[in-house]
Amino acid sequence: MQFIDLKTQLKSIAEDVQKRIAAVIDHGQFIMGPETKELEQKLAAYTGVKHAISCASGTDAILLALMAYGVGPGDAVFTTPFTFIATAEVISLLGATPIFVDIDPHTYNIDPTKLESAIVHFNHQSLQPKGIIAVDLFGLPADYHLINDIAAKHHLFVIEDGAQSFGAEYHGKKACSLADIGCTSFFPAKPLGCFGDGGMCFTDDDTLAGVIKSLRVHGAGAHKYDNERIGINGRLDTLQAAILLSKFAIFPDEVEKRDKAARTYSDLLNSGRTDLSLPLFMNGYRSVWAQYSILAGDTEHRSRIQEALKAEGVPTAIYYPRPLHLQKAFSFLGHKPGDFPCSEECSNRIFSIPMHPYLEADDQKKIAEIINRI
Ligand SMILES: *Cc1c(COP(=O)(O)O)cnc(C)c1O
């Protein structure tokens, strides 16, 4: 059994993918070719955002967003420690300081109450709060009504790390359209993945879009060899754009299939148990189920479940086994165990089971039966 089954997905579009790849090889515009523009137009329309700017990875998307706001040394950016390293890494890469805020243990996303408290009680004298990066973990959007209100009150920007949530919805709006700048990733295992690295920034703001486009190509001005600012080489390959066009054609259908698979898991798993915490289906939210993640009773219980599943050929994963504030890379921030108790507890108890649009009913039944029995 596959944790994420990309082979089955490819079967249904193989011919179209081959045709599109051949077309790119034929026209030879490997950098910023016509497929790149077409993809940007299609994803802008899908998310309802004015500007979609493709880039080389999800990490670059967040990096470009922060650079567009001029984030640098002396700046503080609030984010969660229960996420993939890239979210906070790019803050530090620019010389700014990530300020961690604990998560809501039910949604795994940044807790708006704790966020406001962290902003109000901010007392790092040498740092200036600039913005917030909220993460839509496992495909479930964070609570942007509250987050955007808090940000507006304190004059902070909001970046949506939608690397896992492209295709999700929040109160009728699509993920990546929920903050000042939305960022996503096309890493193969993400809900919409390519055959390598890729990413995209989304914004309604004309000025920010212009700056991001410039930053993506070495800070270029109107002319290619006019350099207005320090940028990066952050473009998406035309070949990846072509592959994404193929995959995007079946994506809305896949989003429905993911939703159905997640509901099936939740129906089959024993929700009456106090030692298992299943993901939430909340009014106004529609996750894209990048992961179906469950909290076991404790670390030992989690190990027993994972072992039992493994014994029957079912792969599992732990996202994330160590929150960022306890990673060596962030030891310079001086955090210790106990600083963000919800993130730490989730790290100790969480595990994810196979999740993709092509899950078989029998496999889901088997997985649920094993978990229900442990
Ligand atoms: C995958 C991921 C990223 C980084 O995306 P890449 O395309 O791998 O660079 C950033 N944030 C989160 C939450 C992710 O899951």
CSV table of C-alpha atoms and ligand atoms in Angstrom, one decimal:
chain,number,residue,atom,x,y,z
A,1,MET,CA,0.0,0.0,0.0
A,2,GLN,CA,1.2,3.5,-0.8
A,3,PHE,CA,1.2,6.4,1.6
A,4,ILE,CA,0.6,8.7,-1.3
A,5,ASP,CA,-0.2,7.0,-4.6
A,6,LEU,CA,1.2,9.0,-7.5
A,7,LYS,CA,1.4,6.1,-9.9
A,8,THR,CA,-2.3,5.5,-10.1
A,9,GLN,CA,-2.8,9.3,-10.6
A,10,LEU,CA,-0.4,9.3,-13.4
A,11,LYS,CA,-2.1,6.4,-15.2
A,12,SER,CA,-5.2,8.5,-15.9
A,13,ILE,CA,-3.2,11.5,-17.4
A,14,ALA,CA,0.0,9.8,-18.8
A,15,GLU,CA,-0.8,10.5,-22.4
A,16,ASP,CA,-1.6,14.2,-21.8
A,17,VAL,CA,1.6,14.6,-19.6
A,18,GLN,CA,3.7,13.1,-22.4
A,19,LYS,CA,2.1,15.3,-25.0
A,20,ARG,CA,2.7,18.5,-23.0
A,21,ILE,CA,6.3,17.5,-22.2
A,22,ALA,CA,6.9,16.9,-25.9
A,23,ALA,CA,5.4,20.3,-26.7
A,24,VAL,CA,7.8,22.1,-24.3
A,25,ILE,CA,10.8,20.2,-25.7
A,26,ASP,CA,9.6,21.1,-29.2
A,27,HIS,CA,9.2,24.9,-28.6
A,28,GLY,CA,12.3,25.0,-26.4
A,29,GLN,CA,11.2,27.9,-24.1
A,30,PHE,CA,12.4,26.1,-21.0
A,31,ILE,CA,12.4,29.2,-18.8
A,32,MET,CA,9.2,31.2,-18.4
A,33,GLY,CA,7.6,29.6,-21.4
A,34,PRO,CA,3.9,29.8,-22.5
A,35,GLU,CA,2.9,27.0,-20.1
A,36,THR,CA,4.1,29.0,-17.1
A,37,LYS,CA,1.9,31.9,-18.0
A,38,GLU,CA,-1.1,29.6,-18.7
A,39,LEU,CA,-0.6,27.9,-15.4
A,40,GLU,CA,-0.5,31.3,-13.6
A,41,GLN,CA,-3.7,32.4,-15.3
A,42,LYS,CA,-5.5,29.2,-14.5
A,43,LEU,CA,-4.5,29.1,-10.8
A,44,ALA,CA,-5.3,32.8,-10.4
A,45,ALA,CA,-8.8,32.1,-11.7
A,46,TYR,CA,-9.2,29.0,-9.6
A,47,THR,CA,-8.2,30.8,-6.3
A,48,GLY,CA,-10.0,34.0,-7.3
A,49,VAL,CA,-6.8,36.0,-6.8
A,50,LYS,CA,-5.6,38.7,-9.2
A,51,HIS,CA,-1.9,37.7,-9.4
A,52,ALA,CA,-0.5,34.2,-9.4
A,53,ILE,CA,3.3,34.2,-9.6
A,54,SER,CA,5.0,30.9,-10.1
A,55,CYS,CA,8.3,30.2,-8.5
A,56,ALA,CA,10.9,27.4,-7.9
A,57,SER,CA,9.5,25.9,-4.6
A,58,GLY,CA,7.1,26.5,-1.8
A,59,THR,CA,10.1,27.6,0.3
A,60,ASP,CA,10.9,30.3,-2.4
A,61,ALA,CA,7.3,31.4,-2.4
A,62,ILE,CA,7.4,32.3,1.3
A,63,LEU,CA,10.9,33.7,0.9
A,64,LEU,CA,9.8,35.9,-2.0
A,65,ALA,CA,6.7,37.1,0.0
A,66,LEU,CA,8.9,38.1,3.0
A,67,MET,CA,11.4,39.8,0.7
A,68,ALA,CA,8.5,41.7,-0.9
A,69,TYR,CA,7.8,43.2,2.5
A,70,GLY,CA,11.5,44.0,2.9
A,71,VAL,CA,11.8,41.7,6.0
A,72,GLY,CA,15.4,41.7,7.4
A,73,PRO,CA,17.5,42.0,10.5
A,74,GLY,CA,15.6,43.5,13.4
A,75,ASP,CA,12.2,42.3,12.2
A,76,ALA,CA,10.1,39.9,14.1
A,77,VAL,CA,7.6,37.5,12.3
A,78,PHE,CA,5.1,35.5,14.2
A,79,THR,CA,4.5,31.9,13.2
A,80,THR,CA,3.9,28.4,14.6
A,81,PRO,CA,6.5,25.9,15.7
A,82,PHE,CA,4.3,23.0,14.6
A,83,THR,CA,5.1,23.1,10.8
A,84,PHE,CA,7.7,22.1,8.3
A,85,ILE,CA,11.0,23.9,8.8
A,86,ALA,CA,10.7,26.0,5.7
A,87,THR,CA,8.0,28.3,7.2
A,88,ALA,CA,10.4,29.6,9.9
A,89,GLU,CA,13.6,28.9,8.1
A,90,VAL,CA,13.1,31.7,5.5
A,91,ILE,CA,12.5,34.2,8.3
A,92,SER,CA,15.9,33.4,9.8
A,93,LEU,CA,17.5,33.2,6.3
A,94,LEU,CA,16.6,36.9,5.8
A,95,GLY,CA,18.2,37.8,9.2
A,96,ALA,CA,14.8,38.3,10.8
A,97,THR,CA,13.6,36.5,14.0
A,98,PRO,CA,10.8,34.0,14.1
A,99,ILE,CA,8.5,34.5,17.1
A,100,PHE,CA,6.7,31.2,17.8
A,101,VAL,CA,3.1,31.1,18.9
A,102,ASP,CA,1.5,27.8,20.0
A,103,ILE,CA,-1.1,26.0,18.1
A,104,ASP,CA,-4.7,25.2,18.7
A,105,PRO,CA,-4.5,21.4,19.5
A,106,HIS,CA,-7.7,20.6,17.6
A,107,THR,CA,-6.8,22.3,14.3
A,108,TYR,CA,-3.0,22.2,14.6
A,109,ASN,CA,-3.0,25.7,13.3
A,110,ILE,CA,-1.8,28.9,15.0
A,111,ASP,CA,-4.1,29.8,17.9
A,112,PRO,CA,-5.4,33.4,17.3
A,113,THR,CA,-5.9,34.1,21.0
A,114,LYS,CA,-2.3,33.2,21.8
A,115,LEU,CA,-1.2,35.1,18.7
A,116,GLU,CA,-2.9,38.3,19.9
A,117,SER,CA,-1.4,37.8,23.3
A,118,ALA,CA,2.1,37.4,21.9
A,119,ILE,CA,1.7,40.6,19.9
A,120,VAL,CA,0.3,42.6,22.8
A,121,HIS,CA,2.9,41.4,25.2
A,122,PHE,CA,5.8,41.6,22.8
A,123,ASN,CA,8.9,42.7,24.7
A,124,HIS,CA,12.0,42.0,22.6
A,125,GLN,CA,13.5,45.5,22.7
A,126,SER,CA,15.7,45.1,19.7
A,127,LEU,CA,13.0,43.7,17.4
A,128,GLN,CA,10.2,45.2,15.5
A,129,PRO,CA,7.0,43.1,14.8
A,130,LYS,CA,6.4,43.1,11.0
A,131,GLY,CA,4.1,40.3,10.1
A,132,ILE,CA,2.5,36.9,10.6
A,133,ILE,CA,3.0,33.6,8.7
A,134,ALA,CA,-0.1,31.4,9.4
A,135,VAL,CA,0.2,27.8,8.2
A,136,ASP,CA,-2.8,25.7,6.9
A,137,LEU,CA,-1.5,22.5,8.4
A,138,PHE,CA,-2.5,19.2,6.8
A,139,GLY,CA,-4.6,21.1,4.3
A,140,LEU,CA,-7.0,22.9,6.8
A,141,PRO,CA,-7.0,26.7,6.6
A,142,ALA,CA,-6.1,28.6,9.7
A,143,ASP,CA,-8.7,31.1,11.1
A,144,TYR,CA,-8.0,34.0,8.8
A,145,HIS,CA,-11.0,36.2,9.9
A,146,LEU,CA,-9.5,36.4,13.4
A,147,ILE,CA,-5.8,36.4,12.2
A,148,ASN,CA,-6.4,39.2,9.6
A,149,ASP,CA,-8.3,41.3,12.2
A,150,ILE,CA,-5.5,41.0,14.7
A,151,ALA,CA,-2.9,41.8,12.0
A,152,ALA,CA,-4.8,44.9,10.9
A,153,LYS,CA,-5.1,46.2,14.5
A,154,HIS,CA,-1.4,45.9,14.9
A,155,HIS,CA,-0.3,46.9,11.4
A,156,LEU,CA,1.2,43.6,10.5
A,157,PHE,CA,1.2,41.8,7.2
A,158,VAL,CA,-0.2,38.2,6.9
A,159,ILE,CA,1.3,35.5,4.7
A,160,GLU,CA,-0.7,32.3,4.2
A,161,ASP,CA,1.6,29.3,4.1
A,162,GLY,CA,-0.7,27.2,1.9
A,163,ALA,CA,1.9,24.7,0.9
A,164,GLN,CA,-0.4,21.9,2.1
A,165,SER,CA,-3.8,23.6,1.5
A,166,PHE,CA,-4.1,24.4,-2.2
A,167,GLY,CA,-7.6,23.4,-3.1
A,168,ALA,CA,-9.0,23.9,0.5
A,169,GLU,CA,-11.7,26.4,1.3
A,170,TYR,CA,-12.5,28.8,4.1
A,171,HIS,CA,-15.9,30.5,4.3
A,172,GLY,CA,-16.4,30.2,0.5
A,173,LYS,CA,-12.9,31.4,-0.4
A,174,LYS,CA,-10.1,29.3,-1.7
A,175,ALA,CA,-6.9,28.6,0.2
A,176,CYS,CA,-4.0,30.9,-0.9
A,177,SER,CA,-6.5,33.8,-1.3
A,178,LEU,CA,-7.0,34.2,2.5
A,179,ALA,CA,-4.2,36.6,3.4
A,180,ASP,CA,-2.1,39.5,1.9
A,181,ILE,CA,0.0,36.9,0.1
A,182,GLY,CA,-0.7,33.2,-0.2
A,183,CYS,CA,2.1,30.8,-0.9
A,184,THR,CA,1.9,27.2,-2.1
A,185,SER,CA,4.2,24.3,-3.0
A,186,PHE,CA,4.0,21.9,-5.9
A,187,PHE,CA,6.4,19.4,-4.3
A,188,PRO,CA,5.3,16.0,-5.6
A,189,ALA,CA,3.6,14.9,-2.3
A,190,LYS,CA,1.5,18.0,-1.9
A,191,PRO,CA,-2.2,18.0,-3.0
A,192,LEU,CA,-1.2,19.5,-6.4
A,193,GLY,CA,2.3,18.3,-7.1
A,194,CYS,CA,4.7,18.4,-10.1
A,195,PHE,CA,7.6,16.1,-11.0
A,196,GLY,CA,10.1,18.1,-9.0
A,197,ASP,CA,10.1,21.4,-7.1
A,198,GLY,CA,7.7,24.2,-7.7
A,199,GLY,CA,5.7,26.9,-5.9
A,200,MET,CA,3.5,29.9,-6.3
A,201,CYS,CA,2.7,33.2,-4.7
A,202,PHE,CA,-0.8,34.7,-4.8
A,203,THR,CA,-1.8,38.3,-4.1
A,204,ASP,CA,-4.4,40.9,-5.1
A,205,ASP,CA,-1.9,43.7,-4.5
A,206,ASP,CA,-0.5,45.1,-7.7
A,207,THR,CA,2.6,46.6,-6.1
A,208,LEU,CA,3.5,43.4,-4.2
A,209,ALA,CA,3.0,41.4,-7.3
A,210,GLY,CA,5.3,43.6,-9.3
A,211,VAL,CA,8.0,43.3,-6.6
A,212,ILE,CA,7.7,39.5,-6.3
A,213,LYS,CA,8.0,39.2,-10.1
A,214,SER,CA,11.1,41.3,-10.0
A,215,LEU,CA,12.6,39.4,-7.0
A,216,ARG,CA,12.0,36.1,-8.8
A,217,VAL,CA,14.4,37.1,-11.5
A,218,HIS,CA,17.3,38.7,-9.7
A,219,GLY,CA,15.5,41.9,-8.9
A,220,ALA,CA,15.1,42.7,-12.6
A,221,GLY,CA,13.6,46.0,-13.7
A,222,ALA,CA,11.9,46.8,-17.0
A,223,HIS,CA,14.9,45.6,-18.8
A,224,LYS,CA,16.5,42.2,-18.1
A,225,TYR,CA,19.8,43.7,-17.2
A,226,ASP,CA,18.4,46.5,-15.1
A,227,ASN,CA,18.7,45.3,-11.5
A,228,GLU,CA,16.6,47.3,-9.2
A,229,ARG,CA,17.0,45.2,-6.0
A,230,ILE,CA,18.7,42.1,-4.7
A,231,GLY,CA,16.6,39.1,-5.8
A,232,ILE,CA,17.0,35.4,-6.4
A,233,ASN,CA,16.8,32.9,-9.3
A,234,GLY,CA,13.3,31.7,-8.2
A,235,ARG,CA,11.5,30.7,-11.4
A,236,LEU,CA,9.4,27.7,-12.1
A,237,ASP,CA,10.6,25.5,-15.0
A,238,THR,CA,8.3,25.4,-18.0
A,239,LEU,CA,8.4,21.6,-17.9
A,240,GLN,CA,7.0,21.6,-14.4
A,241,ALA,CA,4.3,24.1,-15.4
A,242,ALA,CA,3.3,21.8,-18.3
A,243,ILE,CA,3.0,18.8,-15.9
A,244,LEU,CA,1.0,20.9,-13.5
A,245,LEU,CA,-1.4,21.9,-16.3
A,246,SER,CA,-2.1,18.2,-16.9
A,247,LYS,CA,-2.5,17.5,-13.2
A,248,PHE,CA,-4.7,20.6,-12.6
A,249,ALA,CA,-7.2,19.3,-15.2
A,250,ILE,CA,-8.1,16.4,-12.8
A,251,PHE,CA,-7.4,18.4,-9.6
A,252,PRO,CA,-11.0,19.5,-8.7
A,253,ASP,CA,-12.2,15.9,-9.0
A,254,GLU,CA,-9.3,14.8,-6.8
A,255,VAL,CA,-10.2,17.3,-4.2
A,256,GLU,CA,-13.7,15.7,-4.0
A,257,LYS,CA,-12.1,12.3,-3.8
A,258,ARG,CA,-9.9,13.4,-1.0
A,259,ASP,CA,-12.8,14.8,0.9
A,260,LYS,CA,-14.7,11.5,0.4
A,261,ALA,CA,-11.7,9.4,1.6
A,262,ALA,CA,-11.4,11.6,4.7
A,263,ARG,CA,-15.1,11.2,5.5
A,264,THR,CA,-14.8,7.5,5.1
A,265,TYR,CA,-11.9,7.3,7.5
A,266,SER,CA,-13.9,9.4,10.1
A,267,ASP,CA,-16.9,7.2,9.7
A,268,LEU,CA,-14.9,4.0,10.0
A,269,LEU,CA,-12.7,5.0,12.9
A,270,ASN,CA,-14.1,4.7,16.4
A,271,SER,CA,-14.8,8.3,17.4
A,272,GLY,CA,-16.2,7.3,20.8
A,273,ARG,CA,-12.7,6.6,22.1
A,274,THR,CA,-11.1,9.1,24.4
A,275,ASP,CA,-7.6,8.0,23.5
A,276,LEU,CA,-7.9,8.8,19.8
A,277,SER,CA,-8.4,12.3,18.5
A,278,LEU,CA,-9.7,12.4,14.9
A,279,PRO,CA,-9.4,15.5,12.6
A,280,LEU,CA,-12.3,18.0,12.7
A,281,PHE,CA,-14.9,18.8,10.1
A,282,MET,CA,-15.7,22.4,10.9
A,283,ASN,CA,-18.4,24.7,9.5
A,284,GLY,CA,-17.0,27.1,7.1
A,285,TYR,CA,-13.9,25.1,6.5
A,286,ARG,CA,-13.0,22.6,3.8
A,287,SER,CA,-9.7,20.8,4.2
A,288,VAL,CA,-7.9,19.4,1.1
A,289,TRP,CA,-6.5,16.6,3.4
A,290,ALA,CA,-2.9,16.8,2.5
A,291,GLN,CA,-2.7,14.5,5.5
A,292,TYR,CA,-5.2,12.6,7.6
A,293,SER,CA,-3.6,12.9,11.0
A,294,ILE,CA,-4.7,11.4,14.3
A,295,LEU,CA,-3.6,11.9,17.9
A,296,ALA,CA,-3.0,8.7,19.7
A,297,GLY,CA,-3.3,8.5,23.5
A,298,ASP,CA,0.4,8.9,24.1
A,299,THR,CA,3.7,8.1,22.4
A,300,GLU,CA,3.6,4.5,23.4
A,301,HIS,CA,0.1,4.0,22.1
A,302,ARG,CA,1.2,5.7,18.8
A,303,SER,CA,4.1,3.2,18.5
A,304,ARG,CA,1.8,0.3,19.0
A,305,ILE,CA,-0.6,1.5,16.3
A,306,GLN,CA,2.2,2.2,13.9
A,307,GLU,CA,3.7,-1.2,14.5
A,308,ALA,CA,0.4,-3.0,14.0
A,309,LEU,CA,-0.2,-1.1,10.8
A,310,LYS,CA,3.3,-1.7,9.5
A,311,ALA,CA,2.9,-5.5,10.2
A,312,GLU,CA,0.0,-5.5,7.8
A,313,GLY,CA,1.8,-3.4,5.2
A,314,VAL,CA,0.3,0.0,5.9
A,315,PRO,CA,2.7,2.9,5.9
A,316,THR,CA,2.3,5.7,8.4
A,317,ALA,CA,4.3,9.0,9.0
A,318,ILE,CA,4.8,11.4,11.8
A,319,TYR,CA,4.4,15.1,10.9
A,320,TYR,CA,6.1,16.6,12.9
A,321,PRO,CA,8.1,14.6,15.4
A,322,ARG,CA,9.9,17.6,16.8
A,323,PRO,CA,8.5,21.1,16.9
A,324,LEU,CA,10.7,23.8,15.5
A,325,HIS,CA,11.5,25.6,18.8
A,326,LEU,CA,13.3,22.4,19.9
A,327,GLN,CA,15.2,21.9,16.7
A,328,LYS,CA,19.0,22.4,16.8
A,329,ALA,CA,18.7,24.9,13.9
A,330,PHE,CA,16.7,27.2,16.2
A,331,SER,CA,18.6,26.6,19.4
A,332,PHE,CA,19.9,30.3,19.1
A,333,LEU,CA,16.3,31.4,20.0
A,334,GLY,CA,16.9,29.9,23.5
A,335,HIS,CA,13.7,27.9,23.8
A,336,LYS,CA,13.2,24.9,26.1
A,337,PRO,CA,10.7,22.0,26.4
A,338,GLY,CA,7.5,23.3,27.9
A,339,ASP,CA,7.5,26.6,26.0
A,340,PHE,CA,4.8,25.5,23.5
A,341,PRO,CA,3.0,22.7,25.2
A,342,CYS,CA,0.3,22.1,22.6
A,343,SER,CA,2.9,21.7,19.8
A,344,GLU,CA,5.0,19.4,22.0
A,345,GLU,CA,2.1,17.2,22.9
A,346,CYS,CA,1.0,16.9,19.3
A,347,SER,CA,4.5,16.0,18.3
A,348,ASN,CA,4.5,13.2,20.9
A,349,ARG,CA,1.1,11.8,19.9
A,350,ILE,CA,0.4,12.5,16.2
A,351,PHE,CA,0.6,10.1,13.2
A,352,SER,CA,-0.7,10.2,9.7
A,353,ILE,CA,-2.3,7.4,7.7
A,354,PRO,CA,-2.3,6.9,3.9
A,355,MET,CA,-4.2,9.7,2.2
A,356,HIS,CA,-4.7,10.3,-1.5
A,357,PRO,CA,-7.6,10.5,-4.0
A,358,TYR,CA,-7.1,6.8,-5.1
A,359,LEU,CA,-7.6,5.1,-1.8
A,360,GLU,CA,-9.5,1.8,-2.1
A,361,ALA,CA,-12.5,1.3,0.2
A,362,ASP,CA,-11.1,-2.1,1.3
A,363,ASP,CA,-7.8,-0.5,2.3
A,364,GLN,CA,-9.5,2.2,4.3
A,365,LYS,CA,-11.6,-0.5,6.1
A,366,LYS,CA,-8.5,-2.6,6.9
A,367,ILE,CA,-6.6,0.5,8.2
A,368,ALA,CA,-9.6,1.5,10.4
A,369,GLU,CA,-10.0,-2.0,11.8
A,370,ILE,CA,-6.4,-2.2,12.8
A,371,ILE,CA,-6.5,1.2,14.5
A,372,ASN,CA,-9.8,0.5,16.2
A,373,ARG,CA,-8.4,-2.7,17.7
A,374,ILE,CA,-5.2,-1.2,19.3
B,1,LIG,C1,6.2,21.6,1.8
B,1,LIG,C2,6.1,22.8,2.7
B,1,LIG,C3,6.8,24.0,2.5
B,1,LIG,C4,7.9,24.1,1.5
B,1,LIG,O1,7.6,23.8,0.2
B,1,LIG,P1,8.8,23.2,-0.8
B,1,LIG,O2,8.1,23.2,-2.1
B,1,LIG,O3,9.1,21.9,-0.3
B,1,LIG,O4,9.9,24.2,-0.7
B,1,LIG,C5,6.5,25.1,3.3
B,1,LIG,N1,5.6,25.0,4.3
B,1,LIG,C6,4.9,23.9,4.6
B,1,LIG,C7,3.9,23.9,5.6
B,1,LIG,C8,5.1,22.8,3.8
B,1,LIG,O5,4.4,21.7,4.0
